[in-house]
Amino acid sequence: MSGRHKKTAVRWLSTLVAFVAVAIMLFPIYSIIVASFESTVTLFSTKFHFFPYHPTLANYQTVLLGTQSGTATSVTISGNQLGHVLTSFEIALGTALLTLAISVPAAYALAKYRLRVTVLFVGALLLAQIVPSIVLATSLFAILLKTHLVNTLPGVIICDGTYAVPFGILVLRAFLFGLPNELMHSARVDGASEWQTFRMIVIPLARSAIVTVAVFAFLAGWGDFIFALTTLNGASFEPITLGIYSFLGNYQANWGAVMAAGVVALVPAAVLLVIAQRYIATGLTAGAVKG
Amino acid sequence: MESQAGGASPAPANTGTGHAPGSSGIGSLLKLSGASKQRLAGWLFLTPAIAYLLFAFALPIVYNVLLSFERDSLSTIGSINAPWAGFFNYTAMFNDQIAQSAIVHTLVFTVGSLAGQFIIGLSLALLFSNRFPGRTVARSLVIVPWLVPLIVTGVIFRFMFQQEGGAINQILVGTGLIHNPVDWLGTTSYALLTVTIANIWLGVPFFTLLLYSALQEVPAEVKEAAMIDGANPWQRLRLVTIPIILPVIEITFLLGFVFTVKVFDLVIGMTGGGPANATQLISTWSYTLGFQEFNFGEAAALNNVLLVAALVCAPLYLLLSRDQLRRSSGAGR
């Protein structure tokens, strides 16, 4: 047997193994999508159907329009989830904007200005990434209570920023190191103020890193559960992640609604994966800290 | 990871030496006179971040220490004059059997998750280092689980591991690996294992991606030399590849550890800490104590244990991140 044949065999074997690995990694996501189209009766039967059994849109109807599809579940649906989707979107967008507003100028200061605090501050950012969210959540709840920000959008957005701000500053700073100093230098010589240099030179050149950070901050805000759970305790609005949790119920999950709401929660991640894959891969290897 | 196109460019403050092309004497004079103005601008750019870090990190951590020495209820949590409790919350916590078991569960969960994530992640990274048809597609699909909101991952796994109608039991019974469906999440002996499996699934993309990019840096000549010397694949991996990528393995484990000790959503979605607290972690028990039993004092004490556990790796983390810190001395290098 020649070496070439052996090599070809190894290649196709690798493909096979990779296919199995990818199938295992994607199966949970596949199963929630299939389940979201099953009827409540099917979901509560003792058999899982690997392929759609009697596909129906009833669960999506329940989740998006708030109408219960007349089958034997005792779970009541509180209003429709379109409001939840909107709330999630507002929180995610707010988190992205807050993160950019804080981290872009800070990263610039830490990369291109000689400040005494730089070492200390970068060290603090590295440590901030380690702090578990639940540790922050208990005290932030008390602090937001005092500042009357409990059950408000700004309150939960400030909390969600803890996922993305330290990460954003570090990623942007690493990127800004790469910009030649001559650019800022010549802008200054031409009479640009520090702010103008930042706005007209630095921001446009850092666009790709800014998009990376924005995508991550958006996904962090969209997927947040801890801070929504702790700071929106009794608010008139809640994000989709809390909606899913309430469908789980105390005793018996309303699987149809859980599955459909779960798929809805997956949509932005899927969309961003397709349109911003390059940025996501960059962010991941930059040592993203999530959760 | 870190682009450094301008690595050798001169810093603004010392361009007057005449070595930098394109910087005239007048330019450097102007800049020197603007040095303090520049420093002020730098501080202004940094101010929002300083304010945010103080409000959202420093204040909560300090407040948490304060809470842990107070007797707090929902009515006093917002006020400073809650009754002082001394070490009461700490003794209460260390005598709390659920808190004790939560600490043990967190340890088991973390060690089990990291071991599984490393073995599977390294295997996949090695696999993707070979050239084969479909490699690029497979590699980008493997990161998909990373993007799923954690609470959604929790409910998916809860659904899949149901005793009746769960996909996992159906596959295992169908292939004859087990005879009767297992109540994965309903029995105390299996529940922690099951949430660990879910967390391994969650962390594999991260390990795969980081280890894969490290493997790309291993020089081909080194591997060929080892092959010529007659090393078998296992020896090549153990004696050549792993020592070379060891720094990346270290940082990956470190970040993996940091992610894992704070897992919350996944367990809340899968089990809520049950059955009979069998999957109660420090994070979930702290939440239950604080937000369901309004025992904020003991919750804060437990939070401090979690914080210390997470910060145990801080010196190592800073050491491994020393590149980022060393570059702090200013622009260019």
XYZ file of C-alpha atoms in Angstrom:
624
model
C 0.000 0.000 0.000
C 1.511 3.290 -1.061
C 1.962 6.243 1.249
C -0.316 8.368 -0.859
C -3.260 6.032 -0.421
C -2.657 5.950 3.277
C -2.627 9.746 3.384
C -5.924 9.974 1.500
C -7.467 7.469 3.893
C -6.300 9.514 6.880
C -7.822 12.648 5.368
C -11.223 11.120 4.852
C -11.101 9.539 8.269
C -10.399 13.026 9.698
C -13.407 14.360 7.816
C -15.554 11.614 9.283
C -14.370 12.253 12.842
C -14.820 16.018 12.400
C -18.323 15.444 11.072
C -19.234 13.389 14.131
C -17.706 16.013 16.456
C -19.587 18.850 14.779
C -22.798 16.809 14.873
C -22.415 16.332 18.629
C -21.613 20.008 19.168
C -24.601 21.137 17.126
C -27.096 18.473 18.206
C -28.418 20.419 21.229
C -29.137 23.415 19.014
C -30.710 21.188 16.386
C -32.885 19.557 19.004
C -34.251 22.845 20.344
C -35.123 23.969 16.821
C -36.936 20.707 16.043
C -38.694 20.738 19.404
C -39.851 24.318 18.944
C -42.008 23.155 16.024
C -43.579 20.205 17.847
C -47.023 20.308 19.374
C -47.401 20.307 23.144
C -48.822 16.788 22.957
C -45.720 15.540 21.169
C -43.386 17.320 23.576
C -45.059 15.770 26.585
C -45.046 12.275 25.111
C -42.348 9.833 26.183
C -40.639 9.827 22.818
C -38.262 12.409 21.400
C -38.609 12.814 17.651
C -35.295 13.368 15.939
C -37.105 14.738 12.908
C -40.134 17.046 12.971
C -43.134 14.898 13.779
C -46.207 17.050 13.248
C -44.662 20.480 12.657
C -46.734 23.381 13.926
C -46.197 27.074 14.532
C -48.344 27.009 17.664
C -45.407 27.517 20.043
C -44.237 30.577 18.159
C -47.789 31.851 18.172
C -47.877 31.404 21.948
C -44.537 33.076 22.452
C -44.865 35.934 20.005
C -48.575 36.683 20.161
C -49.402 35.481 23.656
C -52.278 33.171 22.730
C -52.387 29.774 24.380
C -52.940 27.052 21.813
C -55.780 25.329 23.600
C -54.036 22.135 24.692
C -53.685 20.441 28.023
C -51.158 22.581 29.832
C -52.009 24.399 32.989
C -49.320 27.001 32.403
C -50.661 30.448 31.730
C -48.830 32.744 29.355
C -48.413 36.230 30.688
C -48.727 38.564 27.754
C -46.783 38.164 24.557
C -43.043 37.926 24.239
C -42.621 40.523 21.508
C -42.204 43.006 24.325
C -39.520 40.711 25.766
C -37.670 40.678 22.463
C -37.840 44.461 22.311
C -36.578 44.750 25.884
C -33.709 42.361 25.140
C -32.851 44.424 22.105
C -32.849 47.654 24.116
C -30.675 46.123 26.817
C -28.236 44.673 24.254
C -28.004 47.921 22.320
C -27.620 49.927 25.522
C -24.851 47.607 26.706
C -23.024 47.956 23.388
C -23.303 51.762 23.425
C -22.244 52.079 27.069
C -19.304 49.750 26.468
C -18.106 51.680 23.424
C -18.584 55.079 25.080
C -16.382 54.009 27.986
C -13.874 51.691 26.381
C -12.879 53.422 23.138
C -11.553 56.628 24.769
C -10.088 54.664 27.697
C -8.255 52.269 25.388
C -6.862 55.228 23.470
C -5.650 56.868 26.672
C -4.032 53.627 27.848
C -2.384 52.865 24.510
C -1.170 56.254 23.352
C -0.738 58.530 26.358
C 1.950 58.169 28.968
C -0.115 58.170 32.129
C 1.167 57.122 35.530
C -1.900 55.005 36.252
C -1.632 52.852 33.138
C -0.014 49.775 34.745
C -2.322 49.958 37.738
C -5.391 50.439 35.576
C -4.609 47.598 33.165
C -3.980 45.347 36.164
C -7.345 46.382 37.595
C -9.045 45.555 34.293
C -7.472 42.103 34.205
C -8.700 41.466 37.743
C -12.147 42.875 36.980
C -12.579 40.163 34.351
C -12.126 37.530 37.056
C -14.826 38.793 39.449
C -17.869 36.475 39.294
C -21.091 38.212 38.249
C -23.072 36.839 41.192
C -20.644 38.578 43.587
C -21.367 41.869 41.861
C -25.077 41.157 41.523
C -25.854 41.028 45.247
C -24.192 44.369 46.004
C -25.223 46.027 42.766
C -28.810 45.241 43.673
C -28.354 47.098 46.969
C -26.555 49.987 45.263
C -29.192 50.274 42.529
C -31.870 50.185 45.195
C -30.257 53.166 46.890
C -29.851 55.073 43.633
C -33.418 54.237 42.499
C -32.165 52.328 39.469
C -33.690 48.952 40.375
C -36.273 47.874 37.785
C -35.004 50.366 35.225
C -33.314 49.838 31.867
C -30.302 52.043 32.736
C -29.824 49.997 35.899
C -29.596 46.642 34.156
C -27.477 48.130 31.350
C -24.937 49.463 33.863
C -24.754 45.961 35.353
C -24.410 44.265 31.944
C -21.529 46.579 31.136
C -19.467 44.594 33.661
C -19.336 41.742 31.121
C -17.988 43.856 28.312
C -16.224 47.018 29.518
C -12.950 45.467 30.839
C -12.781 43.119 27.865
C -13.524 45.978 25.460
C -10.815 48.240 26.844
C -8.187 45.484 26.715
C -9.035 44.382 23.172
C -9.175 47.937 21.829
C -5.966 48.875 23.599
C -4.119 45.927 22.052
C -5.403 47.042 18.662
C -4.532 50.721 19.128
C -0.923 49.824 19.932
C -0.679 48.898 16.277
C -1.533 52.380 15.003
C 1.634 54.285 14.113
C 2.199 57.273 16.364
C 3.089 59.403 13.341
C -0.603 59.555 12.453
C -1.535 61.289 15.684
C 1.670 63.259 15.592
C 1.004 64.773 12.199
C -2.609 65.516 13.092
C -1.350 67.517 16.054
C 1.193 69.318 13.927
C -1.623 70.224 11.579
C -3.358 71.884 14.504
C -5.949 69.259 15.378
C -7.041 69.208 19.009
C -6.697 66.016 21.036
C -10.417 65.381 20.663
C -10.353 65.967 16.904
C -7.397 63.597 16.556
C -9.334 60.968 18.487
C -12.553 61.432 16.558
C -11.246 61.881 13.019
C -8.095 59.719 13.034
C -8.292 57.102 15.763
C -11.944 56.058 15.639
C -12.102 55.502 11.856
C -8.874 53.474 11.903
C -10.006 51.336 14.839
C -13.314 50.484 13.181
C -12.812 46.725 12.968
C -11.802 46.417 16.632
C -14.726 48.644 17.609
C -17.116 46.345 15.722
C -15.622 43.313 17.506
C -16.197 44.903 20.894
C -19.685 46.102 19.942
C -20.697 42.601 18.789
C -19.464 41.092 22.035
C -21.109 43.699 24.212
C -24.364 43.269 22.288
C -24.323 39.493 22.747
C -23.429 39.884 26.433
C -26.384 42.206 26.988
C -28.697 40.012 24.917
C -27.731 36.822 26.734
C -27.583 38.270 30.227
C -29.660 36.430 32.758
C -28.124 37.078 36.196
C -28.514 40.841 36.231
C -31.967 40.775 34.671
C -33.021 38.232 37.286
C -31.641 40.246 40.190
C -32.277 43.861 39.183
C -35.553 43.535 37.254
C -37.309 41.878 40.131
C -40.870 42.954 39.560
C -40.351 45.354 36.683
C -43.132 45.833 34.163
C -40.746 44.660 31.423
C -38.318 41.782 31.182
C -35.908 40.416 28.548
C -36.406 37.152 26.682
C -33.937 35.320 28.939
C -36.222 35.972 31.906
C -39.229 35.034 29.773
C -37.675 31.629 29.085
C -37.016 31.167 32.791
C -40.598 31.908 33.720
C -41.850 29.390 31.106
C -39.756 26.771 32.889
C -42.141 27.119 35.813
C -41.701 25.735 39.274
C -42.975 22.217 38.696
C -43.622 21.559 35.048
C -41.944 23.333 32.183
C -44.102 24.585 29.325
C -41.709 23.008 26.838
C -43.338 24.338 23.706
C -43.044 27.950 24.842
C -39.575 27.372 26.337
C -38.296 25.929 23.059
C -39.784 28.616 20.828
C -38.586 31.423 23.107
C -35.151 29.755 23.203
C -34.968 29.732 19.421
C -36.026 33.385 19.318
C -33.194 34.118 21.771
C -30.769 32.356 19.410
C -31.626 34.516 16.419
C -29.312 37.500 17.029
C -26.403 35.195 17.771
C -27.053 33.334 14.531
C -27.415 36.542 12.516
C -24.224 37.982 13.974
C -22.409 34.707 13.355
C -23.223 34.985 9.677
C -22.573 38.686 9.149
C -19.775 39.271 11.648
C -17.993 35.928 11.869
C -14.605 37.490 11.279
C -15.069 39.820 14.235
C -16.360 37.065 16.493
C -13.346 34.858 15.781
C -11.040 37.813 16.498
C -12.778 38.513 19.768
C -12.709 34.890 20.874
C -8.987 34.536 20.407
C -8.474 37.859 22.174
C -9.448 36.019 25.340
C -13.103 36.848 25.639
C -14.494 36.458 29.099
C -18.134 35.583 29.141
C -20.600 35.077 31.974
C -4.110 38.648 18.807
C -2.155 41.799 19.350
C -1.198 43.671 16.256
C 1.900 45.736 16.571
C 2.509 47.290 13.210
C 3.914 50.392 14.819
C 6.207 48.519 17.163
C 9.294 50.559 16.425
C 7.698 53.972 16.051
C 8.931 56.681 18.374
C 6.820 57.882 21.253
C 5.411 61.405 21.079
C 7.381 62.648 24.032
C 10.850 61.852 22.706
C 10.779 62.642 19.028
C 13.138 65.553 19.505
C 16.227 63.341 19.321
C 16.413 63.783 15.572
C 16.285 60.061 14.718
C 12.646 60.084 13.770
C 12.161 61.001 10.146
C 9.433 63.523 9.459
C 9.488 65.236 12.822
C 10.805 68.745 12.443
C 12.259 70.755 15.275
C 9.252 73.041 15.288
C 6.886 70.090 15.529
C 8.599 68.670 18.571
C 8.745 72.103 20.184
C 5.025 72.520 19.722
C 4.439 69.125 21.218
C 6.648 69.641 24.205
C 4.783 72.780 25.091
C 1.576 70.797 24.688
C 2.790 67.955 26.897
C 0.709 68.907 29.903
C -2.276 69.585 27.684
C -1.845 66.103 26.278
C -1.625 64.547 29.697
C -4.843 66.295 30.666
C -6.516 64.982 27.506
C -5.350 61.452 28.341
C -6.876 61.716 31.798
C -10.134 63.018 30.361
C -10.301 60.077 27.942
C -9.813 57.741 30.881
C -12.263 59.399 33.283
C -15.465 57.571 32.233
C -13.702 54.236 32.586
C -12.362 55.129 36.029
C -15.815 56.245 37.143
C -17.397 53.075 35.765
C -14.848 50.755 37.364
C -15.331 52.459 40.708
C -19.114 52.281 40.516
C -19.596 48.831 39.006
C -16.639 46.887 40.430
C -14.889 48.599 43.356
C -18.021 49.811 45.144
C -19.870 46.452 44.927
C -16.815 44.541 46.172
C -16.366 46.882 49.136
C -20.101 46.888 49.772
C -20.099 43.101 49.705
C -17.508 43.000 52.488
C -19.655 45.455 54.454
C -22.807 43.392 53.882
C -21.067 40.260 55.115
C -20.615 41.886 58.544
C -24.186 43.110 58.799
C -27.508 41.561 59.627
C -29.384 42.406 56.497
C -32.914 41.901 55.399
C -34.755 43.269 52.409
C -35.769 46.320 54.466
C -32.236 47.222 55.512
C -30.188 46.203 52.485
C -30.299 49.647 50.989
C -29.361 51.461 54.167
C -26.024 51.900 55.915
C -27.352 51.512 59.439
C -28.125 47.818 59.328
C -27.319 46.067 62.623
C -23.689 44.978 62.931
C -23.272 41.208 62.968
C -19.565 40.669 63.511
C -18.544 37.270 62.178
C -22.043 35.879 62.600
C -22.604 35.513 58.844
C -19.327 33.687 58.407
C -19.949 31.220 61.232
C -23.492 30.746 59.948
C -22.154 30.039 56.480
C -19.501 27.570 57.604
C -22.102 25.744 59.684
C -24.550 25.759 56.789
C -24.426 22.248 55.340
C -25.785 23.381 51.998
C -23.091 26.056 51.737
C -20.455 23.445 52.583
C -21.708 21.068 49.943
C -21.992 23.965 47.468
C -18.278 24.618 47.939
C -17.486 20.937 47.330
C -19.799 20.806 44.292
C -18.170 23.897 42.830
C -14.772 22.237 43.198
C -15.876 18.940 41.630
C -17.780 20.735 38.870
C -14.779 22.947 38.054
C -12.173 20.168 38.027
C -14.434 17.850 36.016
C -15.339 20.560 33.508
C -11.751 21.657 32.927
C -10.497 18.084 32.515
C -13.222 17.263 29.995
C -12.885 20.542 28.128
C -9.122 20.157 27.857
C -9.141 16.562 26.618
C -11.898 17.141 24.061
C -10.636 20.608 23.103
C -7.081 19.389 22.513
C -8.317 16.383 20.510
C -10.392 18.633 18.275
C -7.562 21.151 17.940
C -5.206 18.345 16.841
C -7.839 17.056 14.442
C -8.290 20.489 12.866
C -4.532 20.829 12.470
C -4.670 18.081 9.814
C -5.645 18.993 6.315
C -8.889 17.334 5.314
C -11.954 18.139 3.245
C -14.463 20.270 5.140
C -11.943 21.434 7.721
C -12.761 25.156 7.538
C -16.515 24.654 7.754
C -16.180 22.235 10.655
C -13.872 24.588 12.520
C -16.246 27.529 12.260
C -19.287 25.423 13.210
C -17.608 24.166 16.365
C -17.685 27.665 17.892
C -21.479 27.963 17.554
C -22.290 26.707 21.098
C -20.312 29.643 22.445
C -22.861 32.094 21.074
C -25.931 30.518 22.650
C -27.236 32.491 25.652
C -26.333 30.459 28.729
C -29.878 30.180 30.027
C -30.902 28.721 26.661
C -28.098 26.148 26.916
C -29.457 25.282 30.346
C -32.980 24.620 29.141
C -31.803 22.677 26.066
C -29.795 20.308 28.248
C -32.645 20.001 30.723
C -34.835 18.954 27.815
C -32.301 16.524 26.353
C -31.577 14.838 29.688
C -35.214 14.280 30.658
C -35.908 10.775 31.813
C -38.987 10.395 29.630
C -38.843 11.824 26.147
C -35.246 12.989 26.435
C -32.961 12.512 23.450
C -30.000 11.251 25.489
C -31.837 8.339 27.092
C -33.386 7.482 23.769
C -29.980 7.301 22.075
C -28.418 5.329 24.931
C -31.295 2.841 25.132
C -31.537 2.634 21.355
C -27.861 1.757 20.977
C -28.084 -0.711 23.861
C -25.621 1.122 26.083
C -28.175 1.216 28.890
C -31.287 -0.863 29.406
C -33.564 1.524 31.264
C -33.863 5.297 30.971
C -31.783 7.088 33.603
C -33.256 9.982 35.581
C -30.209 12.148 34.899
C -31.389 15.341 36.545
C -33.742 13.852 39.099
C -31.343 11.664 41.053
C -28.775 13.154 43.397
C -26.013 10.813 42.241
C -26.223 11.735 38.547
C -27.312 15.386 38.567
C -23.896 16.969 39.207
C -22.313 14.756 36.538
C -25.011 15.824 34.094
C -24.555 19.551 34.628
C -20.784 19.016 34.328
C -21.310 17.316 30.952
C -23.390 20.293 29.801
C -20.683 22.682 30.922
C -18.017 20.663 29.088
C -20.070 21.053 25.907
C -20.211 24.773 26.606
C -16.454 25.187 27.089
C -15.129 22.935 24.322
C -15.301 25.648 21.608
C -13.166 27.979 23.699
C -10.505 25.333 24.418
C -10.530 24.146 20.804
C -10.093 27.609 19.383
C -7.271 28.690 21.689
C -5.374 25.393 21.480
C -5.850 25.267 17.724
C -4.298 28.678 17.219
C -1.412 27.634 19.491
C -0.825 24.475 17.429
C -0.470 26.584 14.305
C 2.603 28.166 15.893
C 4.447 24.855 16.357
C 7.195 24.824 13.687
C 6.833 22.021 11.151
C 10.578 21.286 11.257
C 10.382 20.406 14.948
C 7.626 17.870 14.303
C 9.505 16.450 11.300
C 12.713 16.160 13.303
C 10.874 14.232 16.002
C 9.361 11.988 13.353
C 12.764 11.291 11.815
C 14.082 10.447 15.262
C 11.432 7.746 15.372
C 9.035 9.237 17.901
C 5.534 7.805 17.678
C 2.533 10.175 17.513
C 1.879 9.941 21.263
C 5.526 10.715 22.065
C 5.516 13.597 19.589
C 2.443 15.046 21.291
C 3.695 14.556 24.832
C 7.363 15.424 24.388
C 7.312 17.975 21.566
C 3.941 19.596 20.940
C 2.635 20.030 24.474
C 5.830 21.589 25.878
C 5.815 24.103 23.017
C 2.183 25.157 23.501
C 2.359 24.992 27.306
C 2.021 28.771 27.841
C -1.242 28.776 25.884
C -2.453 25.704 27.763
C -1.814 27.553 31.008
C -3.729 30.677 30.030
C -6.571 28.556 28.605
C -6.902 26.616 31.852
C -6.777 29.850 33.799
C -9.537 31.506 31.790
C -11.501 28.257 31.802
C -11.218 28.188 35.593
C -12.453 31.769 35.816
C -15.458 30.982 33.599
C -16.291 27.794 35.435
C -16.283 28.961 39.057
C -18.857 31.579 38.151
C -21.251 29.388 36.187
C -24.786 30.277 37.225
C -27.302 30.464 34.364
C -26.577 26.960 33.125
C -27.317 25.314 36.471
C -30.339 27.506 37.219
C -31.753 26.548 33.814
C -31.004 22.830 34.169
C -31.760 22.020 37.797
C -32.175 25.209 39.838
C -29.647 23.651 42.221
C -31.675 20.513 42.862
C -32.562 17.755 43.359
C -32.111 18.137 47.122
C -29.313 20.677 46.516
C -27.245 18.049 44.673
C -26.186 20.587 42.055
C -26.116 23.615 44.328
C -22.979 25.625 43.484
C -21.573 28.574 45.428
C -23.108 30.944 42.873
C -26.585 29.411 42.883
C -26.704 29.043 46.674
C -25.571 32.637 47.108
C -28.416 33.705 44.829
C -30.929 31.603 46.758
C -29.732 32.939 50.103
C -29.797 36.548 48.977
C -32.666 36.886 46.588
C -35.038 34.195 47.782
C -34.403 34.010 51.510
C -33.344 37.687 51.774
C -30.419 36.605 53.924
C -28.082 39.066 52.252
C -25.504 38.842 55.025
C -24.764 35.153 54.585
C -25.025 35.521 50.805
C -22.361 38.215 50.950
C -20.136 36.014 53.122
C -20.474 33.186 50.598
C -19.802 35.631 47.755
C -16.546 36.560 49.436
C -15.534 32.890 49.468
C -16.254 32.742 45.739
C -14.349 35.963 45.137
C -11.320 34.653 47.019
C -11.502 31.384 45.075
C -11.600 33.290 41.793
C -8.801 35.622 42.847
C -6.543 32.734 43.919
C -5.443 32.569 40.308
C -5.020 36.344 40.010
C -1.226 36.435 40.539
C -0.764 33.718 37.926
C -3.182 35.508 35.620
C -1.287 38.791 35.927
C 1.986 36.934 35.398
C 0.727 35.322 32.205
C -0.690 38.674 31.049
C 2.570 40.469 31.784
C 2.954 41.352 28.118
C -0.100 43.586 28.353
C 1.189 45.135 31.557
C 4.732 45.604 30.301
C 3.505 47.519 27.303
C 1.956 49.984 29.703
C 4.947 52.288 29.648
C 3.417 54.131 26.749
C 3.163 54.262 23.017
C 5.397 52.199 20.814
C 8.133 50.141 22.333
